[in-house]
Coordinates of C-alpha atoms in Angstrom, one line a residue:
X13 CA 112.9 117.6 74.5
X14 CA 114.4 116.8 78.3
X15 CA 112.0 118.5 79.5
X16 CA 109.0 117.1 77.8
X17 CA 110.8 113.9 79.4
X18 CA 111.3 115.0 83.2
X19 CA 107.6 116.0 83.0
X20 CA 106.2 113.3 81.4
X21 CA 107.7 111.5 84.3
X22 CA 107.0 113.5 87.3
X23 CA 103.4 113.6 85.9
X24 CA 103.5 109.7 86.1
X25 CA 105.5 109.9 90.1
X26 CA 102.4 112.4 90.5
X27 CA 98.9 109.5 89.6
X28 CA 101.4 106.7 90.6
X29 CA 101.4 108.6 94.7
X30 CA 97.9 110.0 93.9
X31 CA 96.1 106.9 92.7
X32 CA 96.9 105.7 96.2
X33 CA 95.4 108.1 97.8
X34 CA 93.6 110.5 96.2
X35 CA 94.9 113.7 96.6
X36 CA 92.4 116.3 94.7
X37 CA 89.7 119.3 95.1
X38 CA 87.3 120.2 93.1
X39 CA 84.9 123.2 92.1
X40 CA 83.2 123.0 89.1
X41 CA 85.3 121.8 85.4
X42 CA 88.5 122.9 87.8
X43 CA 90.3 119.6 89.7
X44 CA 93.2 120.1 91.2
X45 CA 95.2 116.8 92.4
X46 CA 98.3 117.8 95.2
X47 CA 100.9 115.3 96.5
X48 CA 104.5 115.8 99.0
X49 CA 107.1 113.3 98.3
X50 CA 111.0 113.0 99.2
X51 CA 112.9 114.3 96.6
X52 CA 115.0 111.3 96.3
X53 CA 112.2 109.6 94.8
X54 CA 112.5 111.3 91.9
X55 CA 114.4 109.6 89.2
X56 CA 118.1 111.1 88.2
X57 CA 116.3 112.4 84.9
X58 CA 113.0 114.2 86.6
X59 CA 115.7 116.4 89.3
X60 CA 118.1 117.0 87.3
X61 CA 115.9 118.4 85.2
X62 CA 114.1 120.8 88.0
X63 CA 117.5 121.9 89.4
X64 CA 116.7 119.3 92.6
X65 CA 119.2 117.4 94.8
X66 CA 117.1 113.8 95.6
X67 CA 117.5 113.9 98.8
X68 CA 114.9 111.5 102.0
X69 CA 115.9 115.5 103.6
X70 CA 114.7 117.5 101.0
X71 CA 109.9 117.3 99.7
X72 CA 108.8 117.7 96.5
X73 CA 104.9 119.2 96.9
X74 CA 103.8 119.4 93.3
X75 CA 100.0 120.7 92.4
X76 CA 98.7 120.4 89.1
X77 CA 95.0 122.5 87.8
X78 CA 93.0 121.2 85.4
X79 CA 89.7 122.3 83.7
X80 CA 87.0 119.0 82.6
X81 CA 85.7 119.8 79.4
X82 CA 83.8 116.2 79.0
X83 CA 85.7 113.6 78.5
X84 CA 88.3 115.9 78.0
X85 CA 91.1 117.5 81.1
X86 CA 92.8 120.8 79.9
X87 CA 96.0 121.6 81.9
X88 CA 95.8 124.5 84.1
X89 CA 98.4 127.6 85.0
X90 CA 97.5 128.2 88.8
X91 CA 99.0 130.5 91.1
X92 CA 100.4 128.5 94.5
X93 CA 100.3 129.7 97.7
X94 CA 100.8 127.5 100.9
X95 CA 102.4 126.6 104.0
X96 CA 104.0 123.8 106.1
X97 CA 103.7 123.5 109.8
X98 CA 105.0 120.2 111.9
X99 CA 102.9 118.9 115.2
X100 CA 104.5 121.1 117.0
X101 CA 102.5 124.1 114.9
X102 CA 106.2 125.5 113.4
X103 CA 105.5 127.0 110.7
X104 CA 107.8 126.7 106.8
X105 CA 106.2 129.0 103.8
X106 CA 106.3 127.1 100.4
X107 CA 108.0 129.0 98.1
X108 CA 106.1 128.0 94.0
X109 CA 107.5 127.8 91.2
X110 CA 105.8 127.6 87.8
X111 CA 107.0 124.4 85.5
X112 CA 104.8 124.5 82.3
X113 CA 106.0 122.2 79.1
X114 CA 103.7 122.4 76.3
X115 CA 100.5 122.3 77.3
X116 CA 101.3 120.9 80.7
X117 CA 101.4 123.0 83.9
X118 CA 102.5 122.6 87.4
X119 CA 103.1 124.3 89.9
X120 CA 106.0 123.0 92.3
X121 CA 108.2 123.8 95.8
X122 CA 111.0 122.4 97.9
X123 CA 111.7 122.2 101.4
X124 CA 113.8 120.4 104.2
X125 CA 112.8 117.5 106.2
X126 CA 113.7 115.9 109.3
X127 CA 112.6 111.6 109.3
X128 CA 109.9 110.9 110.4
X129 CA 108.5 114.3 110.4
X130 CA 104.7 114.5 109.9
X131 CA 103.8 118.4 108.4
X132 CA 100.6 119.1 107.2
X133 CA 100.1 121.2 104.1
X134 CA 98.1 124.2 103.3
X135 CA 97.8 125.1 100.6
X136 CA 95.8 128.4 98.1
X137 CA 95.5 127.7 94.8
X138 CA 94.4 130.5 92.4
X139 CA 93.7 128.6 88.8
X140 CA 93.3 130.5 85.9
X141 CA 90.5 131.5 84.5
X142 CA 87.8 130.0 87.3
X143 CA 86.9 132.4 89.5
X144 CA 86.8 131.1 93.0
X145 CA 90.1 130.3 94.9
X146 CA 90.6 127.1 95.5
X147 CA 92.3 125.4 98.8
X148 CA 93.4 122.0 99.8
X149 CA 94.8 120.5 103.7
X150 CA 96.9 117.2 103.6
X151 CA 99.4 115.5 105.6
X152 CA 101.7 113.4 105.1
X153 CA 104.6 111.9 106.9
X154 CA 108.5 111.3 105.5
X155 CA 110.7 109.1 105.9
X156 CA 115.1 108.9 105.8

């Protein structure tokens, strides 16, 4: 139950951020939403459930894949790999892990960030049951 509550809150955080800057890729019936935020934006409950220290010096990348079936959306497990690069080209490999609860799957990764650092994220997403990988590139600036 603790996971369900934490993931529901994480989903709410993700959707709130996505509503202001729709970040998704779509291929046929598959849609993948993605976002990055500081770990300080997590509630203490979510951070504790995920085992992530709350800090403005730490970023959290969240990826959620869904299959669209009419008006319904079904969560899909996805294998995500990627990297973050700063504006001078230094790269950091992202190590994603899958978080599952009930019928919802998320891939999350964390990495250190500096104040005012802008990172460009390059993600490769392989969605379970989908014949082609998807890619996403987005930019985010972090503040302490």
